[in-house]
């Protein structure tokens, strides 16, 4: 067993970290105030090979493993978890298209997907179905030319912003086997968006409903086979869960680094506050918890990379543990900043707000427990 990163993995982390510190961190608060990430950031991210992190090299992607990808998200989220998490969603879609799209579709769309000239959104959730995603109702009726879509997707990260939408829609019977995946380009007649959602964190990412009203797409925009869409959507999620965990981890590490520094500068009762042993113990606890989270996350990623039969269980366990640890750590960091932690200028309150949603999306942390318990009961 070897817990060390390879030289290549360290180089990947360093490259992503340097890019984040130079091109994202200085602007993160402005983008949050603007409620959007400038579109011209994405081709720069694409130039690093981050538009198709685990798309095969044959398919023009970077061909990285899941563990490698977590390093990218951990490093980028040290600059801004909202931007990093948005890139994770694009990568989840890119991988689905690479694995299941037919050659004609891939030839047409993948070059721009990989260069991030086409930014992708993932559309599974609907107003009436979130955790119970297989109950989705958006319909795609087969026509001579392709499909006509009717329905609404809710909470879509990048809704009204992205260039294309990877959508799970119902083409057949009720339940998971009646679901297919389709690719819908921005500008398609019948595709429209709800108002921007006002939310707690992830403010630089636009979130909106995606609506289909007799939205016609060509038959070639079906991804893979009819009826297999739910399977594709779920396969994307194991990796998505690792990435979102990595985003919690990187942001919490930044908060802890900032807190260590702050505590050496802030004085109370005639000494710097890092001299109070009670507070030192809290620093130590955060370090222990973050290191445990990192090790657990990387083990889960390794399970997914090596095709371990319990990879899904480990991804779910890691997602629950790491996202909750991340939120706990940033909250503690805010506390150790006193009143200043509550002020936007110190950068900690943004992390508290940004990380909260990681316990809700990519499957809520209750659903993560459902997955873990199901494995335990089935294998006792
Ligand atoms: C900012 C943001 C961005 C998002 N981006 C996207 C996106 O890009 N694409 C997308 O498709 N979706 C997206 N989502 C949606 C997200 O995935 C859902 O909100 C999430 O899956 C939960 O669904 P729900 O909100 O309908 O809650 P519900 O499913 O209604 O759950 C309500 C509560 O009940 C609990 N619960 C439900 N079922 C069970 C059960 N069986 N056992 C125990 N507890 C249960 C849940 O854990 C939760 O606490 C986003 C959400 C947010 C907030």
Short mmCIF file of C-alpha atoms and ligand atoms in Angstrom, two decimals:
data_model
loop_
_atom_site.label_atom_id
_atom_site.label_comp_id
_atom_site.label_asym_id
_atom_site.label_seq_id
_atom_site.Cartn_x
_atom_site.Cartn_y
_atom_site.Cartn_z
CA UNK A 1 0.00 0.00 0.00
CA UNK A 2 1.36 3.39 -1.00
CA UNK A 3 -0.33 6.57 0.21
CA UNK A 4 2.02 8.96 -1.60
CA UNK A 5 0.99 10.87 -4.68
CA UNK A 6 3.06 10.11 -7.76
CA UNK A 7 5.19 12.86 -9.25
CA UNK A 8 2.61 13.24 -12.00
CA UNK A 9 -0.21 13.55 -9.49
CA UNK A 10 1.68 16.18 -7.52
CA UNK A 11 2.27 18.07 -10.77
CA UNK A 12 -1.46 17.93 -11.61
CA UNK A 13 -2.32 19.31 -8.16
CA UNK A 14 0.29 22.06 -8.43
CA UNK A 15 -0.86 23.10 -11.90
CA UNK A 16 -4.51 23.33 -10.81
CA UNK A 17 -3.56 25.13 -7.60
CA UNK A 18 -1.43 27.70 -9.44
CA UNK A 19 -4.17 28.33 -12.00
CA UNK A 20 -6.76 28.72 -9.24
CA UNK A 21 -4.64 31.17 -7.27
CA UNK A 22 -3.85 33.29 -10.33
CA UNK A 23 -7.02 33.17 -12.40
CA UNK A 24 -9.84 32.43 -9.94
CA UNK A 25 -9.07 33.43 -6.33
CA UNK A 26 -8.53 37.17 -6.98
CA UNK A 27 -11.91 37.43 -8.74
CA UNK A 28 -14.05 34.95 -6.79
CA UNK A 29 -15.80 37.57 -4.70
CA UNK A 30 -16.49 39.80 -7.68
CA UNK A 31 -17.99 36.87 -9.59
CA UNK A 32 -20.09 36.10 -6.56
CA UNK A 33 -21.37 39.69 -6.50
CA UNK A 34 -21.98 39.58 -10.26
CA UNK A 35 -23.81 36.25 -9.93
CA UNK A 36 -21.89 34.79 -12.84
CA UNK A 37 -18.53 33.41 -13.92
CA UNK A 38 -17.13 35.15 -17.01
CA UNK A 39 -17.49 32.84 -19.97
CA UNK A 40 -13.96 33.59 -21.13
CA UNK A 41 -12.54 31.75 -18.09
CA UNK A 42 -13.62 28.40 -19.47
CA UNK A 43 -11.44 28.12 -22.61
CA UNK A 44 -8.44 28.87 -20.35
CA UNK A 45 -9.53 26.00 -18.11
CA UNK A 46 -10.03 23.87 -21.21
CA UNK A 47 -6.48 24.65 -22.38
CA UNK A 48 -5.21 22.91 -19.22
CA UNK A 49 -7.08 19.77 -20.23
CA UNK A 50 -9.71 20.25 -17.53
CA UNK A 51 -12.67 20.18 -19.94
CA UNK A 52 -12.48 16.40 -20.22
CA UNK A 53 -10.51 15.32 -17.19
CA UNK A 54 -11.47 11.66 -17.37
CA UNK A 55 -12.55 11.55 -20.99
CA UNK A 56 -10.36 8.95 -22.66
CA UNK A 57 -7.23 10.11 -24.46
CA UNK A 58 -8.56 8.40 -27.60
CA UNK A 59 -11.58 10.63 -27.25
CA UNK A 60 -9.35 13.71 -27.02
CA UNK A 61 -9.61 14.05 -23.25
CA UNK A 62 -6.98 14.03 -20.53
CA UNK A 63 -7.58 10.37 -19.64
CA UNK A 64 -7.03 10.97 -15.94
CA UNK A 65 -8.22 8.67 -13.21
CA UNK A 66 -10.79 9.63 -10.59
CA UNK A 67 -8.13 10.08 -7.96
CA UNK A 68 -6.26 12.47 -10.27
CA UNK A 69 -9.48 14.39 -10.85
CA UNK A 70 -10.10 14.80 -7.11
CA UNK A 71 -6.70 16.48 -6.92
CA UNK A 72 -7.76 19.00 -9.55
CA UNK A 73 -10.99 19.80 -7.67
CA UNK A 74 -9.30 19.97 -4.29
CA UNK A 75 -6.72 22.39 -5.72
CA UNK A 76 -9.19 24.57 -7.63
CA UNK A 77 -11.61 24.80 -4.71
CA UNK A 78 -8.81 26.24 -2.62
CA UNK A 79 -9.47 29.28 -4.84
CA UNK A 80 -13.27 29.03 -5.04
CA UNK A 81 -15.49 25.98 -4.44
CA UNK A 82 -18.34 27.45 -6.47
CA UNK A 83 -16.23 27.70 -9.63
CA UNK A 84 -14.59 24.31 -9.03
CA UNK A 85 -17.93 22.58 -8.45
CA UNK A 86 -19.33 24.05 -11.64
CA UNK A 87 -16.43 22.53 -13.56
CA UNK A 88 -17.19 19.19 -11.92
CA UNK A 89 -20.71 19.22 -13.37
CA UNK A 90 -19.33 19.88 -16.86
CA UNK A 91 -16.89 17.00 -16.46
CA UNK A 92 -19.61 14.63 -15.30
CA UNK A 93 -21.56 15.41 -18.48
CA UNK A 94 -18.47 15.20 -20.71
CA UNK A 95 -17.71 11.72 -19.41
CA UNK A 96 -21.29 10.56 -20.03
CA UNK A 97 -21.12 11.84 -23.62
CA UNK A 98 -17.72 10.24 -24.20
CA UNK A 99 -18.82 6.86 -22.81
CA UNK A 100 -22.27 6.59 -24.30
CA UNK A 101 -22.63 9.07 -27.18
CA UNK A 102 -22.42 7.62 -30.70
CA UNK A 103 -19.56 8.57 -33.00
CA UNK A 104 -21.58 11.08 -35.03
CA UNK A 105 -22.68 12.97 -31.91
CA UNK A 106 -19.19 12.92 -30.44
CA UNK A 107 -17.55 14.13 -33.65
CA UNK A 108 -19.98 17.00 -33.74
CA UNK A 109 -19.81 18.17 -30.13
CA UNK A 110 -16.80 16.80 -28.27
CA UNK A 111 -14.05 19.11 -29.59
CA UNK A 112 -15.88 22.15 -28.18
CA UNK A 113 -16.87 20.29 -25.01
CA UNK A 114 -13.23 19.40 -24.32
CA UNK A 115 -11.93 22.90 -25.05
CA UNK A 116 -14.74 24.27 -22.86
CA UNK A 117 -16.06 26.41 -25.68
CA UNK A 118 -19.19 24.41 -24.95
CA UNK A 119 -20.05 24.47 -21.24
CA UNK A 120 -22.42 21.71 -20.14
CA UNK A 121 -25.16 21.45 -17.52
CA UNK A 122 -26.59 18.25 -16.02
CA UNK A 123 -30.39 18.14 -15.89
CA UNK A 124 -31.85 15.41 -13.72
CA UNK A 125 -33.82 17.08 -10.89
CA UNK A 126 -37.38 18.26 -11.45
CA UNK A 127 -39.74 20.32 -9.27
CA UNK A 128 -41.48 17.12 -8.14
CA UNK A 129 -38.51 14.73 -8.04
CA UNK A 130 -35.11 15.23 -6.45
CA UNK A 131 -33.88 12.31 -4.36
CA UNK A 132 -36.45 10.10 -6.10
CA UNK A 133 -34.96 11.06 -9.45
CA UNK A 134 -36.36 8.05 -11.30
CA UNK A 135 -39.84 9.55 -10.84
CA UNK A 136 -38.98 12.31 -13.32
CA UNK A 137 -41.77 13.38 -15.66
CA UNK A 138 -40.21 15.42 -18.45
CA UNK A 139 -41.31 13.60 -21.60
CA UNK A 140 -39.53 13.12 -24.89
CA UNK A 141 -41.94 11.89 -27.58
CA UNK A 142 -40.42 10.16 -30.58
CA UNK A 143 -41.19 11.89 -33.89
CA UNK A 144 -40.04 11.20 -37.45
CA UNK A 145 -37.19 13.69 -37.05
CA UNK A 146 -36.22 13.05 -33.45
CA UNK A 147 -37.85 13.93 -30.13
CA UNK A 148 -40.21 16.58 -28.83
CA UNK A 149 -39.53 17.50 -25.20
CA UNK A 150 -42.04 18.84 -22.67
CA UNK A 151 -41.42 19.39 -18.98
CA UNK A 152 -39.32 21.28 -16.45
CA UNK A 153 -35.97 20.63 -14.80
CA UNK A 154 -35.34 22.34 -11.45
CA UNK A 155 -32.24 23.69 -9.69
CA UNK A 156 -30.07 23.42 -12.79
CA UNK A 157 -26.57 24.75 -12.21
CA UNK A 158 -25.78 26.80 -15.28
CA UNK A 159 -29.45 27.02 -16.34
CA UNK A 160 -29.63 29.86 -18.90
CA UNK A 161 -25.81 30.16 -18.88
CA UNK A 162 -24.52 26.90 -20.31
CA UNK A 163 -24.14 26.14 -23.99
CA UNK A 164 -25.79 22.72 -23.85
CA UNK A 165 -27.82 20.58 -21.46
CA UNK A 166 -27.43 16.86 -20.83
CA UNK A 167 -30.98 15.93 -19.87
CA UNK A 168 -32.60 12.86 -18.41
CA UNK A 169 -36.09 12.54 -19.92
CA UNK A 170 -38.84 9.95 -20.06
CA UNK A 171 -39.16 8.14 -23.36
CA UNK A 172 -40.94 5.05 -22.03
CA UNK A 173 -42.64 3.49 -19.04
CA UNK A 174 -42.63 4.77 -15.46
CA UNK A 175 -39.52 4.08 -13.39
CA UNK A 176 -35.80 4.08 -14.21
CA UNK A 177 -36.04 1.91 -17.35
CA UNK A 178 -38.22 4.45 -19.14
CA UNK A 179 -35.57 7.18 -18.94
CA UNK A 180 -33.20 8.27 -21.72
CA UNK A 181 -30.46 10.86 -21.96
CA UNK A 182 -30.60 13.59 -24.60
CA UNK A 183 -28.36 16.48 -25.56
CA UNK A 184 -30.10 19.85 -25.94
CA UNK A 185 -28.22 22.82 -27.36
CA UNK A 186 -28.81 26.35 -26.11
CA UNK A 187 -30.94 28.26 -28.60
CA UNK A 188 -33.09 25.26 -29.52
CA UNK A 189 -36.65 26.57 -30.05
CA UNK A 190 -38.86 25.58 -27.12
CA UNK A 191 -35.96 25.66 -24.62
CA UNK A 192 -36.31 28.42 -22.03
CA UNK A 193 -35.23 29.17 -18.49
CA UNK A 194 -36.83 30.24 -15.23
CA UNK A 195 -35.75 33.23 -13.18
CA UNK A 196 -32.38 32.98 -11.46
CA UNK A 197 -32.79 31.31 -8.09
CA UNK A 198 -31.76 33.41 -5.10
CA UNK A 199 -29.66 31.15 -2.93
CA UNK A 200 -27.38 30.88 0.10
CA UNK A 201 -24.08 30.06 -1.56
CA UNK A 202 -22.57 29.08 -4.92
CA UNK A 203 -23.56 32.62 -5.86
CA UNK A 204 -21.24 32.89 -8.84
CA UNK A 205 -23.08 30.01 -10.49
CA UNK A 206 -26.41 30.86 -12.06
CA UNK A 207 -29.07 28.33 -10.97
CA UNK A 208 -32.39 28.21 -12.82
CA UNK A 209 -35.16 25.96 -14.03
CA UNK A 210 -34.75 24.60 -17.54
CA UNK A 211 -38.04 24.38 -19.39
CA UNK A 212 -39.03 22.45 -22.47
CA UNK A 213 -42.11 23.51 -24.38
CA UNK A 214 -42.49 21.45 -27.55
CA UNK A 215 -38.70 21.58 -27.78
CA UNK A 216 -37.65 19.58 -30.84
CA UNK A 217 -34.25 17.92 -31.03
CA UNK A 218 -32.85 15.69 -33.79
CA UNK A 219 -32.70 11.91 -33.29
CA UNK A 220 -28.90 12.19 -33.31
CA UNK A 221 -29.06 14.03 -29.98
CA UNK A 222 -30.06 10.86 -28.15
CA UNK A 223 -27.10 9.81 -25.99
CA UNK A 224 -26.59 6.04 -26.10
CA UNK A 225 -29.67 3.86 -26.04
CA UNK A 226 -33.26 4.65 -25.22
CA UNK A 227 -34.13 3.41 -21.74
CA UNK A 228 -30.55 3.45 -20.45
CA UNK A 229 -30.48 7.11 -19.42
CA UNK A 230 -30.97 6.58 -15.73
CA UNK A 231 -28.06 4.14 -15.65
CA UNK A 232 -25.84 6.71 -17.40
CA UNK A 233 -26.98 9.44 -15.00
CA UNK A 234 -26.17 7.32 -11.95
CA UNK A 235 -22.78 6.25 -13.33
CA UNK A 236 -21.82 9.89 -13.59
CA UNK A 237 -22.76 10.48 -9.99
CA UNK A 238 -20.17 8.25 -8.28
CA UNK A 239 -17.41 10.44 -9.70
CA UNK A 240 -19.46 13.59 -9.14
CA UNK A 241 -19.69 12.69 -5.45
CA UNK A 242 -15.93 12.38 -5.21
CA UNK A 243 -15.47 15.74 -6.91
CA UNK A 244 -17.94 17.57 -4.70
CA UNK A 245 -16.20 16.06 -1.67
CA UNK A 246 -12.87 17.28 -3.02
CA UNK A 247 -14.39 20.75 -3.33
CA UNK A 248 -15.36 20.68 0.36
CA UNK A 249 -11.91 19.45 1.27
CA UNK A 250 -9.98 22.12 -0.66
CA UNK A 251 -12.14 24.96 0.60
CA UNK A 252 -11.90 23.74 4.21
CA UNK A 253 -8.12 23.48 3.87
CA UNK A 254 -8.01 27.09 2.69
CA UNK A 255 -10.14 28.14 5.66
CA UNK A 256 -7.84 26.28 8.05
CA UNK A 257 -4.72 27.83 6.48
CA UNK A 258 -6.25 31.30 6.79
CA UNK A 259 -7.25 30.61 10.40
CA UNK A 260 -3.76 29.48 11.38
CA UNK A 261 -2.40 32.73 9.99
CA UNK A 262 -5.12 34.87 11.55
CA UNK A 263 -4.64 33.34 14.99
CA UNK A 264 -0.98 34.29 14.98
CA UNK A 265 -1.92 37.93 14.32
CA UNK A 266 -5.00 38.43 16.48
CA UNK A 267 -4.27 39.39 20.09
CA UNK A 268 -6.50 38.94 23.12
CA UNK A 269 -5.64 39.12 26.81
CA UNK A 270 -2.08 40.13 25.98
CA UNK A 271 -1.16 37.27 23.65
CA UNK A 272 -1.91 35.98 20.19
CA UNK A 273 -4.96 33.77 20.29
CA UNK A 274 -2.99 30.78 18.95
CA UNK A 275 -1.41 30.59 22.43
CA UNK A 276 -4.64 29.47 24.11
CA UNK A 277 -4.39 25.73 24.47
CA UNK A 278 -8.14 25.26 24.10
CA UNK A 279 -7.92 26.87 20.66
CA UNK A 280 -4.77 24.89 19.75
CA UNK A 281 -6.75 21.72 20.44
CA UNK A 282 -9.43 22.91 18.04
CA UNK A 283 -6.78 23.50 15.39
CA UNK A 284 -5.44 20.00 15.98
CA UNK A 285 -8.91 18.47 15.75
CA UNK A 286 -9.52 20.23 12.43
CA UNK A 287 -6.20 19.01 11.07
CA UNK A 288 -6.99 15.44 12.15
CA UNK A 289 -10.47 15.56 10.63
CA UNK A 290 -9.32 17.03 7.34
CA UNK A 291 -6.49 14.52 6.98
CA UNK A 292 -8.91 11.68 7.71
CA UNK A 293 -11.33 13.09 5.13
CA UNK A 294 -8.55 13.37 2.53
CA UNK A 295 -7.40 9.79 3.06
CA UNK A 296 -10.95 8.45 2.93
CA UNK A 297 -11.74 10.42 -0.22
CA UNK A 298 -8.65 9.18 -2.00
CA UNK A 299 -9.39 5.60 -1.00
CA UNK A 300 -12.91 5.92 -2.47
CA UNK A 301 -11.44 7.40 -5.66
CA UNK A 302 -8.98 4.52 -5.85
CA UNK A 303 -11.89 2.07 -5.49
CA UNK A 304 -13.65 3.72 -8.42
CA UNK A 305 -10.46 3.76 -10.49
CA UNK A 306 -9.80 0.07 -9.85
CA UNK A 307 -13.43 -0.99 -10.41
CA UNK A 308 -13.85 -2.34 -6.88
CA UNK A 309 -17.30 -3.90 -6.39
CA UNK A 310 -17.96 -1.69 -3.37
CA UNK A 311 -16.85 1.53 -5.10
CA UNK A 312 -20.36 3.03 -5.06
CA UNK A 313 -20.63 2.42 -1.31
CA UNK A 314 -17.24 4.05 -0.72
CA UNK A 315 -18.09 7.04 -2.90
CA UNK A 316 -21.30 7.50 -0.89
CA UNK A 317 -19.48 7.14 2.44
CA UNK A 318 -16.79 9.58 1.39
CA UNK A 319 -19.32 12.10 0.13
CA UNK A 320 -21.21 12.05 3.43
CA UNK A 321 -18.11 12.16 5.59
CA UNK A 322 -16.00 14.65 3.66
CA UNK A 323 -18.74 17.18 2.94
CA UNK A 324 -19.86 17.17 6.58
CA UNK A 325 -16.28 17.43 7.81
CA UNK A 326 -15.63 20.29 5.39
CA UNK A 327 -18.65 22.22 6.61
CA UNK A 328 -17.77 21.59 10.24
CA UNK A 329 -14.22 22.84 9.69
CA UNK A 330 -15.19 26.05 7.87
CA UNK A 331 -17.76 26.78 10.58
CA UNK A 332 -15.09 26.33 13.28
CA UNK A 333 -12.73 28.56 11.28
CA UNK A 334 -15.38 31.26 11.21
CA UNK A 335 -15.74 30.95 14.98
CA UNK A 336 -11.99 31.29 15.51
CA UNK A 337 -12.04 34.52 13.50
CA UNK A 338 -14.55 35.95 15.99
CA UNK A 339 -16.71 38.73 14.55
CA UNK A 340 -14.32 39.15 11.62
CA UNK A 341 -15.21 35.66 10.43
CA UNK A 342 -18.71 36.92 9.83
CA UNK A 343 -17.52 39.73 7.57
CA UNK A 344 -17.28 39.12 3.84
CA UNK A 345 -13.80 40.71 3.59
CA UNK A 346 -12.25 37.83 5.53
CA UNK A 347 -13.42 35.25 3.04
CA UNK A 348 -14.58 32.63 5.54
CA UNK A 349 -18.33 33.27 5.55
CA UNK A 350 -18.39 32.66 1.77
CA UNK A 351 -16.91 29.22 2.33
CA UNK A 352 -19.49 28.41 5.01
CA UNK A 353 -22.25 29.36 2.56
CA UNK A 354 -20.66 27.63 -0.44
CA UNK A 355 -20.04 24.30 1.26
CA UNK A 356 -23.49 23.90 2.77
CA UNK A 357 -25.06 22.75 -0.47
CA UNK A 358 -22.52 19.95 -0.85
CA UNK A 359 -24.54 18.03 1.74
CA UNK A 360 -27.65 18.38 -0.43
CA UNK A 361 -26.72 17.82 -4.04
CA UNK A 362 -25.20 14.94 -5.99
CA UNK A 363 -27.52 12.91 -3.74
CA UNK A 364 -28.31 14.25 -0.28
CA UNK A 365 -26.30 12.95 2.64
CA UNK A 366 -29.40 11.05 3.77
CA UNK A 367 -29.41 9.26 0.42
CA UNK A 368 -25.69 8.51 0.92
CA UNK A 369 -26.66 6.72 4.13
CA UNK A 370 -29.43 4.88 2.27
CA UNK A 371 -26.82 3.58 -0.22
CA UNK A 372 -24.40 2.53 2.52
CA UNK A 373 -27.08 0.81 4.59
CA UNK A 374 -28.43 -1.01 1.52
CA UNK A 375 -24.94 -2.48 0.86
CA UNK A 376 -24.57 -3.46 4.51
CA UNK A 377 -27.91 -5.23 4.65
CA UNK A 378 -27.36 -6.99 1.32
CA UNK A 379 -23.93 -8.28 2.33
CA UNK A 380 -24.43 -9.30 5.94
C1 LIG B 1 -27.61 25.04 -5.62
C2 LIG B 1 -28.13 23.76 -6.18
C3 LIG B 1 -27.66 23.32 -7.41
C4 LIG B 1 -28.15 22.14 -7.98
N1 LIG B 1 -27.71 21.75 -9.21
C5 LIG B 1 -28.30 20.70 -9.83
C6 LIG B 1 -27.97 20.39 -11.19
O1 LIG B 1 -27.11 21.04 -11.82
N2 LIG B 1 -28.62 19.37 -11.78
C7 LIG B 1 -29.58 18.63 -11.14
O2 LIG B 1 -30.12 17.72 -11.76
N3 LIG B 1 -29.92 18.90 -9.85
C8 LIG B 1 -29.32 19.92 -9.19
N4 LIG B 1 -29.66 20.23 -7.87
C9 LIG B 1 -30.74 19.48 -7.24
C10 LIG B 1 -30.27 18.57 -6.13
O3 LIG B 1 -29.62 17.47 -6.68
C11 LIG B 1 -31.51 18.19 -5.31
O4 LIG B 1 -31.91 19.34 -4.60
C12 LIG B 1 -31.24 17.02 -4.39
O5 LIG B 1 -31.07 15.85 -5.11
C13 LIG B 1 -32.38 16.81 -3.36
O6 LIG B 1 -33.60 16.77 -4.00
P1 LIG B 1 -34.82 17.67 -3.43
O7 LIG B 1 -34.32 19.06 -3.29
O8 LIG B 1 -35.99 17.45 -4.31
O9 LIG B 1 -35.10 17.13 -2.00
P2 LIG B 1 -36.06 15.85 -1.61
O10 LIG B 1 -35.71 14.69 -2.45
O11 LIG B 1 -37.47 16.33 -1.64
O12 LIG B 1 -35.61 15.60 -0.11
C14 LIG B 1 -36.11 16.34 1.01
C15 LIG B 1 -35.47 15.73 2.27
O13 LIG B 1 -35.91 14.37 2.41
C16 LIG B 1 -34.77 13.53 2.48
N5 LIG B 1 -35.08 12.23 1.82
C17 LIG B 1 -35.64 12.05 0.60
N6 LIG B 1 -35.76 10.74 0.33
C18 LIG B 1 -35.26 10.08 1.41
C19 LIG B 1 -35.11 8.70 1.75
N7 LIG B 1 -35.43 7.72 0.90
N8 LIG B 1 -34.57 8.40 2.95
C20 LIG B 1 -34.19 9.36 3.81
N9 LIG B 1 -34.29 10.67 3.53
C21 LIG B 1 -34.83 11.04 2.35
C22 LIG B 1 -33.67 14.27 1.76
O14 LIG B 1 -32.39 13.81 2.14
C23 LIG B 1 -33.95 15.69 2.20
O15 LIG B 1 -33.41 15.91 3.47
C24 LIG B 1 -29.13 21.38 -7.27
C25 LIG B 1 -29.58 21.81 -6.02
C26 LIG B 1 -29.10 22.98 -5.47
C27 LIG B 1 -29.62 23.42 -4.14
#
